Short mmCIF file of C-alpha atoms in Angstrom, two decimals:
data_model
loop_
_atom_site.label_atom_id
_atom_site.label_comp_id
_atom_site.label_asym_id
_atom_site.label_seq_id
_atom_site.Cartn_x
_atom_site.Cartn_y
_atom_site.Cartn_z
CA MET I 1 16.08 14.13 -10.95
CA ALA I 2 15.29 12.13 -14.15
CA GLN I 3 12.89 14.15 -16.17
CA LYS I 4 9.44 12.62 -16.69
CA TYR I 5 7.61 12.52 -20.13
CA PHE I 6 4.90 10.76 -22.17
CA ILE I 7 5.54 8.46 -24.93
CA THR I 8 3.31 9.22 -27.98
CA ALA I 9 4.80 7.37 -31.08
CA LYS I 10 5.27 3.67 -31.50
CA GLU I 11 8.84 4.23 -32.61
CA GLU I 12 9.71 5.84 -29.59
CA LEU I 13 7.77 3.01 -27.33
CA VAL I 14 9.90 0.49 -28.93
CA LYS I 15 13.02 2.52 -28.30
CA VAL I 16 12.25 2.83 -24.80
CA CYS I 17 10.38 -0.56 -24.26
CA PRO I 18 12.53 -3.07 -26.27
CA ALA I 19 9.59 -5.54 -25.25
CA PHE I 20 7.51 -4.21 -28.04
CA ALA I 21 9.68 -4.74 -30.73
CA ASP I 22 8.05 -7.69 -32.07
CA VAL I 23 4.58 -7.04 -30.55
CA PRO I 24 1.66 -5.82 -32.69
CA VAL I 25 0.92 -2.44 -30.98
CA THR I 26 -1.77 -0.08 -32.09
CA GLU I 27 -0.83 3.30 -31.81
CA MET I 28 -3.98 5.68 -30.62
CA PHE I 29 -4.05 9.38 -29.82
CA GLY I 30 -1.59 9.73 -26.86
CA TYR I 31 -1.80 6.12 -25.96
CA PHE I 32 -1.43 2.27 -27.17
CA VAL I 33 -3.50 -0.73 -27.18
CA VAL I 34 -1.92 -4.36 -27.31
CA SER I 35 -3.65 -7.55 -27.18
CA ARG I 36 -4.79 -9.38 -24.06
CA ALA I 37 -2.02 -12.10 -25.09
CA TYR I 38 0.74 -9.73 -24.08
CA ALA I 39 -0.52 -8.90 -20.52
CA ASN I 40 2.55 -10.97 -19.16
CA LEU I 41 4.84 -7.92 -20.28
CA PHE I 42 3.00 -5.68 -17.59
CA SER I 43 3.84 -6.04 -13.79
CA TYR I 44 3.11 -3.86 -10.54
CA VAL I 45 5.22 -1.23 -9.54
CA LYS I 46 7.05 -2.37 -6.28
CA GLY I 47 5.62 -0.67 -3.35
CA ASN I 48 2.33 0.12 -4.63
CA ARG I 49 -0.76 -1.04 -2.58
CA ASP I 50 -2.47 -4.51 -3.16
CA VAL I 51 -5.11 -4.80 -5.70
CA ARG I 52 -8.22 -4.46 -4.00
CA LEU I 53 -11.07 -6.72 -4.79
CA ARG I 54 -13.84 -4.22 -4.25
CA ASN I 55 -12.27 -1.78 -6.73
CA VAL I 56 -11.93 -4.86 -9.25
CA GLU I 57 -15.64 -5.37 -8.80
CA LYS I 58 -16.46 -1.89 -9.32
CA VAL I 59 -14.97 -2.08 -12.61
CA ARG I 60 -16.24 -5.31 -13.60
CA ASP I 61 -20.08 -4.31 -12.81
CA SER I 62 -19.74 -1.09 -14.43
CA ILE I 63 -18.73 -2.84 -17.76
CA SER I 64 -21.65 -5.72 -17.17
CA VAL I 65 -24.21 -2.85 -16.91
CA ASN I 66 -22.36 -0.20 -19.51
CA GLY I 67 -20.42 -2.35 -21.60
CA PHE I 68 -17.84 -0.25 -20.30
CA PHE I 69 -16.04 1.13 -17.22
CA ASN I 70 -17.52 4.64 -16.76
CA GLY I 71 -14.68 7.32 -16.68
CA ALA I 72 -12.25 4.80 -17.83
CA THR I 73 -8.63 5.81 -19.29
CA PRO I 74 -5.87 3.80 -20.29
CA ILE I 75 -3.75 2.08 -17.67
CA LEU I 76 -0.67 4.14 -16.82
CA VAL I 77 2.80 2.49 -17.05
CA ASN I 78 6.47 3.68 -16.81
CA GLU I 79 9.14 2.48 -19.07
CA LYS I 80 9.65 -0.75 -17.25
CA LEU I 81 5.81 -1.51 -18.01
CA GLU I 82 5.33 -1.35 -14.25
CA ILE I 83 1.65 -0.22 -13.55
CA ILE I 84 1.59 3.13 -11.97
CA ASP I 85 -2.19 3.56 -12.10
CA GLY I 86 -5.16 1.18 -13.38
CA GLN I 87 -4.35 -2.21 -11.53
CA SER I 88 -8.24 -3.01 -11.06
CA ARG I 89 -8.62 -2.06 -14.98
CA PHE I 90 -5.64 -4.28 -16.03
CA GLU I 91 -7.09 -7.09 -13.96
CA VAL I 92 -10.61 -6.98 -15.73
CA SER I 93 -8.91 -6.65 -18.83
CA LYS I 94 -7.39 -10.00 -18.19
CA GLU I 95 -10.62 -11.62 -16.82
CA ASN I 96 -12.44 -10.46 -19.96
CA ASP I 97 -9.75 -11.04 -22.42
CA THR I 98 -10.23 -7.58 -23.76
CA PRO I 99 -7.34 -5.30 -25.45
CA ILE I 100 -5.05 -3.55 -22.76
CA GLU I 101 -4.91 0.28 -23.42
CA PHE I 102 -2.06 2.00 -21.84
CA ARG I 103 -0.09 5.19 -21.60
CA VAL I 104 3.74 5.29 -20.77
CA TRP I 105 4.99 7.85 -18.41
CA VAL I 106 8.82 7.54 -18.58
CA ASN I 107 10.74 7.87 -15.39
CA SER I 108 7.42 7.51 -12.92
CA SER I 109 7.73 5.35 -9.90
CA VAL I 110 5.80 4.49 -6.82
CA LYS I 111 5.81 7.88 -5.74
CA GLU I 112 3.71 8.83 -8.57
CA ALA I 113 1.42 5.72 -7.93
CA ARG I 114 0.60 6.91 -4.26
CA ALA I 115 -0.19 10.29 -5.36
CA ILE I 116 -2.44 9.24 -8.22
CA ASN I 117 -4.10 6.59 -6.46
CA GLY I 118 -4.73 8.68 -3.22
CA SER I 119 -6.51 11.35 -5.34
CA SER I 120 -9.50 8.74 -6.17
CA THR I 121 -9.09 6.19 -3.26
CA PRO I 122 -7.10 7.88 -0.42
CA TRP I 123 -4.21 5.48 0.92
CA LYS I 124 -4.77 4.43 4.38
CA LEU I 125 -1.98 4.34 7.12
CA GLU I 126 -1.78 0.51 6.55
CA ASP I 127 -1.25 1.09 2.70
CA PHE I 128 1.86 3.26 3.43
CA ILE I 129 3.34 0.77 5.73
CA HIS I 130 2.92 -1.93 3.48
CA SER I 131 4.38 -0.03 0.74
CA TYR I 132 7.59 1.16 2.71
CA ALA I 133 7.91 -2.55 3.76
CA LYS I 134 7.82 -3.73 0.41
CA LEU I 135 10.51 -1.49 -0.56
CA GLY I 136 12.63 -2.80 1.98
CA ASN I 137 12.71 -0.12 4.85
CA PRO I 138 13.67 -2.08 7.88
CA ASN I 139 11.66 -0.13 10.29
CA TYR I 140 8.37 -0.78 8.35
CA ILE I 141 8.95 -4.41 7.97
CA ARG I 142 9.81 -4.79 11.49
CA LEU I 143 6.30 -3.07 12.44
CA GLU I 144 4.68 -5.20 9.79
CA GLU I 145 6.13 -8.63 11.43
CA ILE I 146 5.05 -7.53 15.14
CA HIS I 147 1.54 -6.47 13.80
CA SER I 148 1.10 -9.96 11.71
CA LYS I 149 2.47 -11.72 14.85
CA TYR I 150 -0.54 -10.63 17.10
CA ASP I 151 -3.01 -10.97 14.06
CA GLY I 152 -3.88 -7.30 13.85
CA GLU I 153 -4.88 -7.33 17.86
CA PHE I 154 -2.96 -4.31 18.25
CA SER I 155 -3.14 -1.44 15.73
CA TYR I 156 -0.25 0.00 14.02
CA ILE I 157 -0.43 3.36 15.78
CA THR I 158 -1.05 1.51 19.23
CA LEU I 159 2.25 -0.24 18.35
CA VAL I 160 4.30 2.67 17.72
CA GLY I 161 2.60 4.48 20.76
CA ILE I 162 3.82 1.72 22.77
CA ALA I 163 7.41 1.77 21.47
CA GLN I 164 7.57 5.57 22.38
CA ASN I 165 5.85 5.27 25.58
CA HIS I 166 3.28 7.62 24.68
CA LEU I 167 -0.28 7.31 26.25
CA ASN I 168 -1.97 9.75 23.91
CA VAL I 169 -1.85 8.52 20.44
CA MET I 170 -2.04 12.24 19.01
CA SER I 171 1.29 12.91 20.61
CA VAL I 172 3.29 10.02 19.00
CA TYR I 173 4.35 9.62 15.40
CA ASN I 174 1.11 11.06 13.58
CA SER I 175 -0.05 9.37 10.48
CA ALA I 176 1.51 12.16 8.24
CA LYS I 177 5.10 11.11 9.47
CA ILE I 178 4.39 7.62 8.90
CA SER I 179 3.08 7.92 5.57
CA LYS I 180 6.20 9.99 4.61
CA GLY I 181 8.52 7.26 5.35
CA GLY I 182 9.57 8.68 8.86
CA LEU I 183 8.81 5.93 10.99
CA VAL I 184 11.85 4.72 13.21
CA PHE I 185 11.19 1.33 15.00
CA THR I 186 14.28 -0.51 16.04
CA GLU I 187 15.08 -4.00 17.13
CA ALA I 188 14.92 -2.63 20.93
CA ASP I 189 11.44 -1.10 19.99
CA MET I 190 10.40 -4.51 18.71
CA GLU I 191 11.49 -6.16 22.11
CA LYS I 192 9.89 -3.67 24.19
CA VAL I 193 6.54 -3.79 22.32
CA THR I 194 6.73 -7.77 22.41
CA THR I 195 7.01 -7.75 26.07
CA ALA I 196 4.34 -5.16 26.54
CA CYS I 197 2.08 -7.29 23.89
CA ASN I 198 2.40 -10.44 25.51
CA TYR I 199 1.39 -8.86 29.15
CA CYS I 200 -1.77 -7.31 27.24
CA ILE I 201 -2.77 -10.47 25.85
CA LYS I 202 -2.20 -12.25 29.43
CA TYR I 203 -4.88 -9.85 30.44
CA LYS I 204 -7.15 -9.38 27.56
CA GLU I 205 -10.19 -10.86 29.03
CA GLN I 206 -10.20 -7.91 31.92
CA PHE I 207 -9.65 -5.40 29.08
CA SER I 208 -12.74 -6.45 27.33
CA LYS I 209 -15.40 -5.23 29.80
CA TYR I 210 -14.14 -1.82 28.88
CA GLY I 211 -15.50 -2.22 25.21
CA LEU I 212 -13.87 -2.57 21.83
CA ARG I 213 -13.43 1.22 21.39
CA SER I 214 -11.07 1.77 24.19
CA ARG I 215 -8.96 -1.34 23.78
CA ASN I 216 -6.12 0.23 22.14
CA ALA I 217 -6.01 3.10 24.51
CA LEU I 218 -5.91 0.51 27.46
CA TYR I 219 -3.25 -1.51 25.54
CA ARG I 220 -1.20 1.96 25.27
CA THR I 221 -1.77 2.44 28.80
CA PHE I 222 -0.47 -0.94 29.94
CA GLY I 223 2.20 -0.91 27.48
CA TRP I 224 3.33 2.29 29.06
CA LEU I 225 3.25 0.87 32.71
CA VAL I 226 5.26 -2.27 31.46
CA ASN I 227 7.94 -0.41 29.52
CA PHE I 228 8.31 2.98 31.39
CA LYS I 229 7.47 1.66 34.83
CA GLY I 230 8.60 -1.75 34.93
CA CYS I 231 5.14 -3.25 36.09
CA ASN I 232 5.54 -6.47 34.29
CA ASN I 233 4.52 -8.82 37.05
#
């Protein structure tokens, strides 16, 4: 495993990140500052969760009230200038046309992004699913596809529960396993879940009388009946 380390000198920065060879960079104590004009040099690390509007608004509001973001630190990037932490701060810097402060953590990746982001605003199950799908994991891509197909009518955990013929959501792949990349969701599972979902949609009006909170439990039950018992008529 490649060693991770921080770059603290401009000479080292240019050596590791050649894009800064002809860019005016101010060297600070442990971090660097570059004009907003060079924002295009930075990008988002593949597999990180999407920028959340409410987080951008939080940074924007703090700057509006205090003149700075309370508790702000330079954004954290790797040697490819992919943002590991500080997506919202980066977006606001671009909006306000203010200098971009950044630290370079060589050999950091989306794994570190998940850990750092999770300590401030914990990742939700869907964040992990989106992340693994973006990274090309076919199991997560298939799960996202079928979730989108039904416009979110079925929760992710419900879709997995139907695929595994489980009635009790706690007995199937738990969130921890999915969040660690351990999901198995095959083409056969996708076909099975599609059949069950179509059946559930057909009888959706009858389900509605049980109330929203029990809807997904009912979907898992009918999914089990359709796939395990073959009751699809």
